[in-house]
Amino acid sequence: MSSTASQTKRKSMLSGDIVKQAIVQSFLKLNPVTMMKNPVMFVVEIGTFIVLLMTVLPGYFGTQDRIGFNLTVFLILLFTVLFANFAEALAEGRGKAQADSLKKSKQEIQANKVVGSGIKVVPSTELRKGDIVTVAQGEMIPGDGEVIEGLASVDESAITGESAPVIKEAGGDFSSVTGGTRVVSDAIRVRITSDPGESFIDRMISLVEGASRQKTPNEIALNTLLITLTLIFLIVVVTLKPIAGFVNVELDTAVLIALLVCLIPTTIGALLSAIGIAGMDRVTQFNVLAMSGKAVEAAGDINTIILDKTGTITFGNRMASEFIPVGGASTGEAATWAAVSSVKDETPEGRSVLELMKKQNLVYEASLAEGGEFIDFKAETRMSGIDLKDGRKVRKGAVDAVVRWVQEQGGTVPADLKANGDAIATEGGTPLAVAVDGKIYGLIYLKDTVKPGMKERFDTLRQMGIKTIMCTGDNPLTAATIAKEAGVDGFIAESKPEDKIAVIRKEQAEGKLVAMTGDGTNDAPALAQADVGLAMNSGTIAAKEAANMVDLDSDPSKIIEVVGIGKQLLMTRGALTTFSIANDIAKYFAIIPAMFMLAIPQMEALNIMKLGSPLSAVLSALIFNAVIIPLLIPLAMKGVKYRPMSSTKLLSRNLFVYGLGGVVVPFIGIKIIDLVVHVWI
């Protein structure tokens, strides 16, 4: 996705409309049927309802003298539930905003369906899997499909946000097309691969809206823990009533409910669902469609990443890296004629020759090429070049092709040409010979260049404890050179599809989680075998169906960022869980002594916060419990900032920051609130 489109999308995620809708949903979610999906907050809602009855029916409960206190407790509890609902609704609203923008690209499209030997125009909703349609320049592709005939340039900006069109052609790894995109040149014939309601956009809308989001195994486990803690504290609070009676301390129901809400893990219970939805949302904002929350979580636990060399670690285009003179010529002469032959060459290789000249501070007379006739590269000649206006002919191309051309000109072949050419080829590079009339001046060493910053990115992954393995079809010598330059931990040379599956299974057999990227049909088995498979949107349908993530931008190196997002999700959940449980422990030791110190003077020693009274202690803790939820919503939405480090260091840091912080913050917060509340009551 372009940076502008990305910024626009992120800005829309924070619009006032989303906040307004979230506020409305906060009240609608008070429906008990909805609240039961969050057991912790459902317990809080039940307590809120009981206190409401005690407030409006004080005579029935014998609490006529506590109406003001009960009303205060009710309002605080109500806001606690509303804040929890608001966090979830806000996260869902961000996803729905993304879905709305996608729905704009999903519209009723007229399709040119092939029927027999003719064409029938039908609505796209009538198309079924297996139907064949034709799409010409300016027309919308009516559904997900595979190009079976022709070649065309397709504008996918409605899906990816990227303005540059992409080439789609029959056969190979770039035959997959998405419904709702537009053909901007030529025409293609497409076989529809999905029924109505099952298209790529339909699935994406459903996922980002949250309709298909299921709780992940980690979420379910944590939810079970929260329910267990809630039951334990429920038993503790219930048993406090007879204990209080034994020591002549009166505890009414409203106080016990307030105490229960303070002690159960309401903070993480309120934010747990929002954290999961926000994690999926962050992946989607990064233009990656995750088929499930489980895939995002798995990315956070990855131990090994399998990466293709071409297009992922390297640019995939062979670029000029060195000028090698032959036959007694100088480096300057070889470079000059290489540049002259490339002045009008718009291919990546031709442009790279001129860039190498600048990089090496070499100069040449550009005027030599003025008025000359450029000779395009042709498969038959395997050369390109320029015929200068002074009659000289300059050629650049495959060594054997240039040798034949020079010999036809009556020239001779330098004795050191073959040895230098073979040396380049042995290292996995491509030698291009440069000649003027009957003389060969030198060779251009073309090699696939490692993308800038890849070494630093792999160093970052290493700090995370993640091993990287590069797969390439290059010979072992070239593979080793690229691997060393890129900084990967290992490589597989002369790699075949079955080699990728073998290395994935080997890593998994050692108890490791593996991620890989791919775009071709031959990558599908490995993508399915990997714990996290990231398929390119530009790739084949087979690859996208086998993977559990699809990158709309078709950037293979994005798997590195996806892993970081997964780790951020796990870290956010872990950090806020730690903070929440630490909060509960602190509140327990803050409230209980204050409640019993009137009947048991010795407990005054445990009232280290010097809270004013039992009632002010309960209200202060209850208010703090309600206020901390909205204060943590931005952190749940944005995620805890992830810093690459080992698991041990990360755990220690979280325990110190969020564990210790979770103990200290409520002590300070409750004390400050108590100073105000004690005066008020």
XYZ file of C-alpha atoms in Angstrom:
681
model
C 0.000 0.000 0.000
C 1.238 3.485 -0.780
C 2.187 5.574 2.240
C -0.522 8.156 1.447
C -3.249 5.534 1.255
C -1.984 3.944 4.451
C -2.022 7.255 6.319
C -5.535 8.012 5.042
C -6.765 4.617 6.233
C -5.201 5.041 9.676
C -6.698 8.512 9.996
C -10.163 7.162 9.168
C -9.782 4.589 11.927
C -9.799 7.417 14.514
C -12.784 9.374 13.177
C -15.447 10.831 15.411
C -18.108 8.675 13.753
C -16.404 5.534 15.044
C -16.355 6.921 18.593
C -20.042 7.916 18.386
C -21.021 4.465 17.125
C -18.910 2.859 19.870
C -20.778 4.875 22.526
C -24.131 3.694 21.129
C -22.899 0.099 20.973
C -21.729 0.350 24.596
C -25.373 0.592 25.669
C -26.691 -1.943 23.155
C -24.139 -4.487 24.374
C -25.745 -4.334 27.862
C -28.083 -7.024 26.535
C -27.442 -9.998 28.868
C -27.310 -12.371 25.888
C -24.387 -10.358 24.534
C -22.739 -9.874 27.923
C -22.713 -13.625 28.617
C -19.962 -13.932 25.991
C -17.703 -12.129 28.484
C -18.255 -14.012 31.786
C -16.179 -11.623 33.920
C -18.108 -8.538 32.839
C -21.376 -10.488 32.965
C -20.770 -11.000 36.697
C -20.231 -7.226 37.011
C -23.505 -6.582 35.142
C -25.413 -8.921 37.479
C -23.928 -7.080 40.458
C -24.920 -3.758 38.868
C -28.509 -4.939 38.451
C -28.701 -6.145 42.070
C -27.422 -2.790 43.393
C -29.949 -1.005 41.143
C -32.761 -3.011 42.748
C -31.386 -2.116 46.197
C -31.434 1.544 45.173
C -34.978 1.681 43.742
C -36.463 -0.794 46.271
C -34.652 0.099 49.520
C -37.563 -1.015 51.693
C -37.497 -4.526 50.319
C -33.760 -4.863 51.027
C -33.759 -2.880 54.266
C -31.285 -0.311 52.921
C -33.256 2.920 53.376
C -30.276 4.538 55.074
C -27.883 3.573 52.242
C -29.735 4.925 49.185
C -27.030 7.502 48.387
C -24.234 4.986 48.794
C -26.058 2.355 46.742
C -26.792 4.856 43.969
C -23.111 5.809 43.858
C -22.056 2.163 43.690
C -24.622 1.509 40.940
C -23.369 4.389 38.777
C -19.732 3.359 39.178
C -20.534 -0.257 38.297
C -22.616 0.843 35.314
C -19.754 2.930 33.980
C -17.383 -0.002 34.520
C -19.524 -2.203 32.260
C -20.022 0.596 29.713
C -16.279 1.286 29.535
C -15.657 -2.425 28.875
C -18.291 -2.453 26.126
C -16.846 0.762 24.697
C -13.381 -0.803 24.354
C -14.773 -3.753 22.410
C -17.118 -1.597 20.316
C -14.291 0.801 19.446
C -12.130 -2.076 18.183
C -15.052 -3.502 16.204
C -15.860 -0.059 14.809
C -12.373 0.296 13.368
C -12.799 -3.020 11.573
C -16.245 -2.048 10.273
C -14.835 1.229 8.930
C -12.317 -0.750 6.916
C -15.082 -3.071 5.746
C -17.184 -0.112 4.580
C -14.342 1.136 2.402
C -14.059 -2.343 0.881
C -17.795 -2.552 0.267
C -17.518 0.510 -1.967
C -15.364 -1.568 -4.324
C -17.914 -4.407 -4.239
C -20.724 -3.395 -6.539
C -23.072 -4.837 -9.102
C -20.938 -5.432 -12.206
C -22.108 -6.476 -15.647
C -20.177 -9.527 -16.834
C -19.517 -10.723 -20.380
C -20.192 -14.413 -19.834
C -19.028 -16.843 -22.516
C -21.982 -19.003 -23.594
C -21.170 -21.450 -26.353
C -19.607 -19.474 -29.174
C -21.166 -16.191 -28.089
C -21.226 -13.650 -25.249
C -24.119 -13.020 -22.862
C -24.184 -9.958 -20.594
C -25.281 -10.974 -17.068
C -25.062 -9.440 -13.561
C -21.966 -10.563 -11.644
C -24.243 -12.051 -8.946
C -25.365 -14.705 -11.434
C -21.845 -15.972 -12.064
C -20.894 -19.332 -10.631
C -17.628 -21.128 -10.073
C -16.326 -22.413 -13.402
C -18.011 -19.763 -15.582
C -15.814 -18.034 -18.165
C -15.980 -14.285 -18.824
C -14.153 -11.829 -21.049
C -12.918 -8.512 -19.663
C -11.712 -5.733 -21.972
C -9.920 -2.429 -21.352
C -11.865 -0.175 -18.980
C -14.112 -2.960 -17.670
C -14.348 -4.286 -14.120
C -13.422 -7.881 -13.378
C -16.762 -9.326 -12.165
C -15.422 -11.932 -9.733
C -12.384 -13.747 -8.397
C -10.825 -15.846 -11.107
C -7.861 -17.075 -13.054
C -6.692 -15.707 -16.396
C -6.884 -18.513 -18.955
C -6.201 -16.473 -22.068
C -4.505 -13.180 -22.843
C -2.444 -10.606 -20.963
C -3.606 -7.328 -19.422
C -2.609 -4.542 -17.061
C -4.949 -4.493 -14.042
C -5.614 -1.639 -11.595
C -5.920 -3.220 -8.109
C -5.919 0.048 -6.152
C -9.453 -0.617 -4.854
C -8.046 -3.619 -2.993
C -4.409 -2.801 -2.295
C -4.383 1.015 -2.223
C -1.435 0.902 -4.625
C -1.933 3.037 -7.737
C 0.540 1.195 -10.007
C -1.242 -1.395 -12.214
C 0.016 -4.980 -12.330
C 0.389 -7.358 -15.236
C -1.837 -10.439 -15.253
C -1.371 -13.224 -17.789
C -2.476 -16.760 -18.464
C -0.306 -19.448 -16.883
C 2.513 -18.925 -14.403
C 2.285 -17.323 -10.990
C 0.508 -14.094 -11.962
C -2.769 -15.397 -13.354
C -4.976 -14.742 -10.322
C -7.378 -11.767 -10.501
C -9.704 -10.287 -7.888
C -13.291 -9.200 -8.418
C -13.802 -5.440 -8.278
C -10.481 -4.595 -9.938
C -10.295 -2.898 -13.342
C -8.530 -3.815 -16.584
C -6.651 -0.745 -17.841
C -5.144 -2.195 -21.020
C -5.678 -5.093 -23.424
C -8.206 -7.878 -22.754
C -8.285 -11.198 -20.920
C -10.478 -14.263 -20.578
C -11.102 -15.300 -16.973
C -12.411 -18.482 -15.349
C -14.442 -17.617 -12.219
C -13.173 -19.466 -9.133
C -15.730 -18.508 -6.453
C -19.494 -18.431 -6.022
C -21.356 -15.239 -4.949
C -20.667 -14.382 -1.318
C -17.451 -16.400 -1.281
C -15.145 -14.003 -3.101
C -11.893 -12.641 -1.733
C -13.507 -9.278 -0.936
C -16.491 -10.982 0.751
C -14.163 -12.968 3.012
C -12.063 -9.900 3.747
C -15.137 -7.822 4.661
C -16.379 -10.569 6.959
C -13.016 -10.883 8.683
C -12.337 -7.195 9.251
C -15.900 -6.686 10.528
C -15.180 -9.336 13.122
C -18.074 -11.534 11.998
C -15.760 -14.488 11.456
C -13.369 -13.805 14.302
C -13.190 -16.743 16.654
C -11.344 -16.795 19.935
C -7.832 -18.164 19.594
C -6.539 -21.026 21.780
C -4.527 -18.563 23.884
C -7.595 -16.347 24.311
C -9.701 -19.331 25.361
C -7.046 -20.433 27.867
C -6.771 -16.928 29.326
C -10.545 -16.606 29.436
C -10.707 -19.869 31.380
C -8.143 -18.503 33.841
C -10.169 -15.305 34.309
C -13.355 -17.278 34.941
C -11.516 -19.423 37.493
C -10.183 -16.355 39.309
C -13.665 -14.827 39.271
C -15.163 -17.934 40.865
C -12.409 -18.011 43.503
C -12.962 -14.368 44.469
C -16.727 -14.900 44.392
C -16.311 -17.654 46.976
C -13.964 -15.455 49.023
C -16.401 -12.529 49.036
C -19.379 -14.740 49.900
C -17.499 -16.215 52.878
C -16.636 -12.713 54.104
C -20.261 -12.197 55.196
C -20.205 -14.852 57.973
C -16.620 -13.962 58.882
C -17.624 -10.318 59.291
C -20.593 -11.334 61.436
C -18.302 -13.385 63.652
C -16.130 -10.321 64.398
C -19.160 -8.000 64.697
C -18.544 -6.123 61.417
C -21.641 -5.308 59.344
C -21.153 -5.795 55.595
C -24.207 -5.203 53.442
C -24.718 -6.640 49.974
C -23.736 -3.474 48.061
C -20.358 -3.376 49.810
C -19.736 -7.038 49.065
C -20.654 -6.583 45.386
C -18.340 -3.561 45.162
C -15.591 -5.585 46.800
C -16.145 -8.487 44.384
C -15.912 -6.208 41.343
C -12.684 -4.727 42.682
C -11.095 -8.125 43.228
C -12.070 -10.072 40.098
C -9.912 -9.426 36.983
C -12.240 -6.815 35.479
C -9.440 -4.828 33.811
C -8.208 -7.593 31.521
C -11.731 -9.030 31.307
C -12.916 -5.696 29.904
C -10.037 -5.364 27.425
C -9.377 -8.976 26.357
C -11.745 -9.027 23.396
C -10.649 -5.545 22.291
C -6.979 -6.614 22.328
C -7.711 -9.542 20.010
C -9.817 -7.476 17.602
C -7.244 -4.661 17.585
C -4.484 -7.186 16.797
C -6.385 -8.377 13.736
C -7.037 -4.744 12.843
C -3.331 -3.855 12.961
C -2.561 -6.672 10.532
C -5.337 -5.495 8.203
C -4.118 -1.894 8.379
C -0.767 -3.252 7.260
C -2.602 -4.538 4.161
C -2.385 -8.187 5.180
C -5.530 -10.312 5.330
C -5.274 -12.854 8.142
C -7.682 -15.753 7.732
C -7.943 -16.106 11.519
C -6.738 -14.631 14.793
C -4.899 -17.913 15.344
C -2.644 -17.081 12.387
C -1.738 -13.695 13.904
C -0.955 -15.291 17.271
C 1.094 -18.019 15.608
C 3.149 -15.301 13.894
C 4.058 -13.986 17.330
C 5.412 -17.394 18.369
C 7.421 -18.077 15.199
C 10.886 -19.639 15.649
C 11.936 -20.022 12.005
C 11.203 -18.078 8.812
C 11.713 -19.640 5.360
C 12.364 -16.958 2.727
C 12.775 -17.110 -1.038
C 15.836 -15.259 -2.231
C 14.485 -13.653 -5.406
C 12.094 -10.777 -4.748
C 12.273 -11.213 -0.978
C 15.916 -10.891 0.031
C 17.103 -9.616 -3.345
C 15.456 -7.283 -5.840
C 15.027 -10.064 -8.376
C 16.502 -7.914 -11.163
C 20.133 -8.508 -12.007
C 21.988 -5.221 -11.636
C 25.404 -4.065 -12.828
C 27.935 -4.443 -10.022
C 31.347 -4.298 -11.732
C 33.105 -3.410 -15.011
C 35.782 -5.950 -15.971
C 38.140 -4.941 -18.826
C 39.532 -7.569 -21.231
C 42.052 -7.645 -24.062
C 44.262 -4.951 -22.597
C 41.520 -2.322 -22.384
C 41.234 -0.120 -19.299
C 38.375 -0.159 -16.797
C 37.468 3.362 -17.935
C 37.163 2.261 -21.562
C 35.021 -0.750 -20.667
C 32.796 1.422 -18.476
C 32.505 4.193 -21.094
C 31.271 1.909 -23.878
C 29.000 0.076 -21.447
C 27.422 3.428 -20.546
C 27.119 4.568 -24.170
C 25.335 1.310 -25.065
C 22.948 1.874 -22.135
C 22.042 5.560 -22.573
C 18.749 4.693 -24.279
C 18.303 1.286 -22.645
C 15.259 1.502 -20.348
C 15.586 -2.026 -18.971
C 16.559 -2.441 -15.272
C 19.936 -3.801 -16.380
C 20.552 -0.812 -18.663
C 19.636 1.723 -15.983
C 21.821 -0.101 -13.471
C 24.870 0.408 -15.725
C 24.460 4.189 -15.565
C 23.828 4.042 -11.814
C 27.048 2.069 -11.344
C 28.941 4.722 -13.320
C 27.709 7.390 -10.881
C 28.439 5.222 -7.881
C 32.041 4.678 -8.996
C 32.458 8.357 -10.009
C 33.212 7.366 -13.623
C 32.497 9.831 -16.417
C 31.863 9.366 -20.127
C 30.948 11.531 -23.095
C 27.176 11.290 -23.228
C 27.274 13.309 -26.418
C 28.640 10.237 -28.207
C 25.157 8.753 -28.160
C 23.417 11.895 -29.451
C 21.815 11.326 -32.817
C 22.536 7.615 -32.684
C 20.058 4.864 -33.507
C 19.204 2.646 -30.549
C 19.092 -1.092 -31.228
C 16.506 -2.895 -29.085
C 17.239 -6.211 -27.441
C 15.835 -9.152 -29.378
C 15.609 -12.781 -28.434
C 17.178 -13.777 -31.753
C 20.246 -11.548 -31.401
C 20.418 -11.512 -27.546
C 22.032 -8.066 -27.832
C 21.144 -4.402 -27.678
C 23.191 -1.316 -28.464
C 23.457 1.834 -30.507
C 24.710 2.810 -33.963
C 26.551 6.111 -33.509
C 26.205 8.924 -36.004
C 29.952 8.670 -36.784
C 29.387 5.132 -38.080
C 30.662 3.133 -35.137
C 28.468 0.343 -33.800
C 28.314 -0.396 -30.074
C 26.823 -3.671 -28.808
C 26.075 -5.124 -25.357
C 24.742 -8.606 -24.715
C 25.354 -12.282 -24.036
C 29.033 -13.174 -24.381
C 28.579 -15.802 -27.084
C 26.251 -13.512 -29.075
C 28.697 -10.586 -28.910
C 31.595 -12.889 -29.854
C 29.770 -13.995 -33.008
C 28.928 -10.381 -33.882
C 32.541 -9.252 -33.422
C 33.803 -12.093 -35.555
C 31.309 -11.113 -38.257
C 32.844 -7.620 -38.090
C 36.252 -9.162 -38.738
C 37.478 -8.651 -35.175
C 39.234 -11.009 -32.776
C 38.279 -12.385 -29.377
C 40.484 -11.437 -26.366
C 42.236 -14.426 -24.798
C 41.051 -13.530 -21.288
C 37.370 -13.091 -22.216
C 36.296 -16.682 -21.583
C 38.112 -16.991 -18.248
C 36.583 -13.756 -16.907
C 33.138 -14.682 -18.205
C 33.313 -18.144 -16.655
C 34.419 -16.657 -13.318
C 31.329 -14.428 -13.227
C 29.048 -17.319 -14.177
C 30.613 -19.574 -11.521
C 29.728 -17.000 -8.854
C 26.121 -17.042 -10.042
C 26.347 -13.728 -11.920
C 25.550 -12.917 -15.542
C 28.353 -11.602 -17.805
C 27.455 -9.128 -20.559
C 30.127 -8.401 -23.170
C 30.606 -4.852 -24.519
C 32.081 -4.340 -28.008
C 32.636 -1.535 -30.494
C 32.843 -2.711 -34.099
C 35.463 -5.495 -34.087
C 36.817 -5.055 -30.554
C 35.523 -6.352 -27.220
C 36.406 -3.908 -24.406
C 35.112 -5.704 -21.363
C 32.369 -7.383 -19.374
C 29.550 -6.068 -17.240
C 29.075 -8.197 -14.119
C 25.348 -8.441 -13.419
C 24.232 -9.834 -10.099
C 21.060 -9.952 -8.063
C 21.388 -7.253 -5.391
C 20.397 -7.692 -1.758
C 17.731 -5.181 -0.741
C 18.992 -2.358 1.490
C 18.475 -2.913 5.207
C 17.899 -6.665 4.950
C 20.968 -7.471 7.049
C 19.728 -5.184 9.828
C 16.259 -6.732 9.654
C 17.683 -10.227 9.980
C 19.791 -9.033 12.918
C 16.546 -7.829 14.521
C 14.919 -11.213 13.965
C 17.955 -12.887 15.495
C 17.492 -10.725 18.604
C 13.928 -12.050 18.751
C 15.314 -15.577 18.735
C 14.079 -16.260 15.184
C 16.182 -18.229 12.704
C 16.069 -17.299 9.013
C 16.625 -19.766 6.173
C 16.979 -18.647 2.549
C 15.796 -20.853 -0.313
C 17.276 -20.280 -3.770
C 17.782 -22.067 -7.051
C 21.343 -20.687 -7.255
C 24.375 -22.932 -7.038
C 25.903 -23.377 -3.539
C 28.701 -20.853 -4.146
C 26.331 -18.069 -5.176
C 23.853 -18.999 -2.458
C 26.574 -18.802 0.191
C 27.661 -15.378 -1.081
C 24.119 -13.954 -1.003
C 23.422 -15.570 2.381
C 26.529 -13.991 3.890
C 25.783 -10.584 2.396
C 22.137 -10.669 3.560
C 22.969 -12.044 7.010
C 20.602 -15.043 7.045
C 21.304 -17.932 9.408
C 21.187 -20.670 6.784
C 20.360 -21.413 3.163
C 19.222 -24.160 0.810
C 20.900 -23.981 -2.606
C 19.416 -25.383 -5.833
C 16.142 -25.533 -3.925
C 13.111 -27.445 -5.215
C 9.510 -27.250 -3.867
C 9.928 -30.489 -1.931
C 13.040 -29.075 -0.232
C 10.932 -26.309 1.350
C 8.458 -28.820 2.749
C 11.317 -30.952 4.059
C 12.962 -28.087 5.953
C 9.589 -26.943 7.378
C 8.831 -30.441 8.653
C 12.342 -30.774 10.077
C 11.954 -27.541 12.056
C 8.463 -28.498 13.220
C 9.711 -31.907 14.343
C 12.037 -30.021 16.681
C 9.034 -28.273 18.262
C 9.428 -25.008 16.350
C 6.796 -22.877 14.623
C 7.644 -22.002 11.019
C 6.582 -19.177 8.697
C 7.158 -18.848 4.974
C 6.106 -16.742 1.999
C 5.198 -17.807 -1.515
C 3.200 -16.918 -4.600
C 3.327 -19.873 -6.972
C 1.339 -23.076 -7.275
C 4.532 -24.964 -6.443
C 4.665 -23.042 -3.122
C 1.154 -24.156 -2.079
C 2.176 -27.408 -0.318
C 4.840 -25.620 1.752
C 2.461 -22.724 2.561
C -0.089 -25.237 3.826
C 2.557 -27.084 5.868
C 3.908 -23.920 7.523
C 2.331 -22.653 10.738
C 2.130 -19.194 9.155
C 1.885 -19.085 5.365
C 1.902 -15.624 3.770
C 0.754 -15.731 0.131
C 1.123 -12.873 -2.316
C -2.093 -11.368 -3.692
C -0.417 -11.322 -7.104
C 0.192 -15.059 -6.869
C -1.858 -18.062 -7.862
C -5.204 -19.051 -6.389
C -3.657 -22.290 -5.139
C -1.080 -20.347 -3.099
C -3.709 -18.034 -1.580
C -5.998 -20.908 -0.650
C -3.140 -22.849 0.978
C -1.900 -19.892 3.075
C -3.521 -18.478 6.216
C -2.493 -14.903 5.370
C -2.575 -12.938 2.111
C -0.454 -9.833 1.515
C -2.416 -7.410 -0.654
C 0.764 -5.497 -1.523
C 2.542 -8.688 -2.660
C 5.700 -7.816 -0.722
C 7.365 -11.111 0.317
C 9.552 -9.432 2.943
C 6.445 -8.266 4.822
C 6.461 -11.562 6.747
C 9.065 -9.903 8.977
C 6.617 -7.131 9.929
C 3.791 -9.651 10.370
C 5.901 -11.525 12.919
C 6.454 -8.260 14.776
C 2.698 -7.542 14.828
C 2.024 -11.045 16.160
C 4.574 -10.580 18.919
C 3.063 -7.200 19.749
C -0.375 -8.813 20.108
C 0.935 -11.486 22.479
C 2.980 -8.939 24.401
C 0.001 -6.571 24.753
C -2.239 -9.313 26.074
C 0.453 -10.559 28.447
C 1.341 -7.079 29.691
C -2.250 -6.049 30.412
C -3.000 -9.422 32.028
C 0.003 -8.969 34.303
C -1.075 -5.405 35.109
C -4.667 -6.496 35.802
C -3.785 -9.361 38.162
C -1.236 -7.174 39.973
C -4.005 -4.561 40.336
C -6.293 -7.088 41.956
C -3.631 -8.145 44.460
C -2.947 -4.526 45.385
C -6.653 -3.734 45.770
C -7.137 -6.795 47.972
C -4.472 -5.684 50.431
C -5.706 -2.088 50.280
C -9.385 -2.737 50.996
C -9.638 -5.707 53.366
C -7.632 -4.118 56.240
C -9.647 -0.911 55.976
C -12.929 -2.852 56.138
C -12.061 -4.775 59.299
C -9.893 -2.326 61.231
C -12.867 -0.908 63.194
C -13.692 -4.300 64.690
C -10.123 -5.550 64.762
C -7.866 -2.634 65.787
C -4.789 -4.775 65.205
C -5.497 -4.664 61.427
C -4.701 -0.947 61.493
C -1.077 -1.993 61.084
C -1.959 -3.444 57.676
C -3.759 -0.264 56.598
C -0.545 1.066 55.095
C -2.474 3.408 52.782
C -4.220 5.045 55.776
C -7.580 5.025 54.002
C -10.199 7.190 55.698
C -12.959 4.644 56.343
C -14.264 1.283 55.144
C -16.846 2.973 52.879
C -14.343 5.413 51.371
C -11.917 2.522 50.839
C -14.504 0.514 48.895
C -15.703 3.504 46.851
C -12.145 4.641 46.097
C -11.141 1.167 44.895
C -14.347 0.896 42.868
C -13.807 4.269 41.197
C -10.192 3.415 40.425
C -11.324 0.082 38.995
C -13.742 1.856 36.628
C -11.371 4.656 35.607
C -8.368 2.412 34.809
C -10.300 0.649 31.997
C -10.740 3.708 29.690
C -7.215 4.831 30.535
C -5.887 1.517 29.169
C -8.068 1.464 26.028
C -5.513 3.406 23.896
C -2.813 0.930 24.926
C -5.071 -2.020 24.024
C -5.880 -0.452 20.638
C -2.354 0.634 19.729
C -0.550 -2.276 21.345
C 2.445 -2.336 23.664
C 5.570 -1.240 21.810
C 7.644 -4.273 20.966
C 11.410 -4.141 21.315
C 13.402 -7.057 19.884
C 14.906 -9.062 22.740
C 15.081 -12.600 24.066
C 12.023 -14.175 25.710
C 13.736 -14.149 29.117
C 14.520 -10.434 28.938
C 11.031 -9.697 27.637
C 9.410 -11.577 30.522
C 11.623 -9.808 33.073
C 10.826 -6.426 31.553
C 7.072 -7.078 31.541
C 7.075 -8.271 35.142
C 8.993 -5.175 36.200
C 7.034 -2.592 34.191
C 3.502 -4.026 34.270
C 3.752 -6.299 37.313
C 5.353 -3.763 39.623
C 3.388 -0.960 37.969
C 0.176 -2.904 38.496
C 0.898 -3.018 42.232
C 2.115 0.559 42.693
C -0.416 2.417 40.496
C -3.562 1.307 42.387
C -1.988 2.144 45.756
C -1.299 5.681 44.551
C -4.584 6.031 42.644
C -6.812 4.681 45.420
C -5.113 6.920 48.002
C -5.643 10.056 45.915
C -9.294 9.166 45.257
C -9.809 8.324 48.955
C -8.638 11.800 49.994
C -11.510 13.261 47.943
C -14.144 10.606 48.664
C -13.565 10.619 52.439
C -14.260 14.336 52.590
C -17.352 13.961 50.375
C -18.974 11.185 52.428
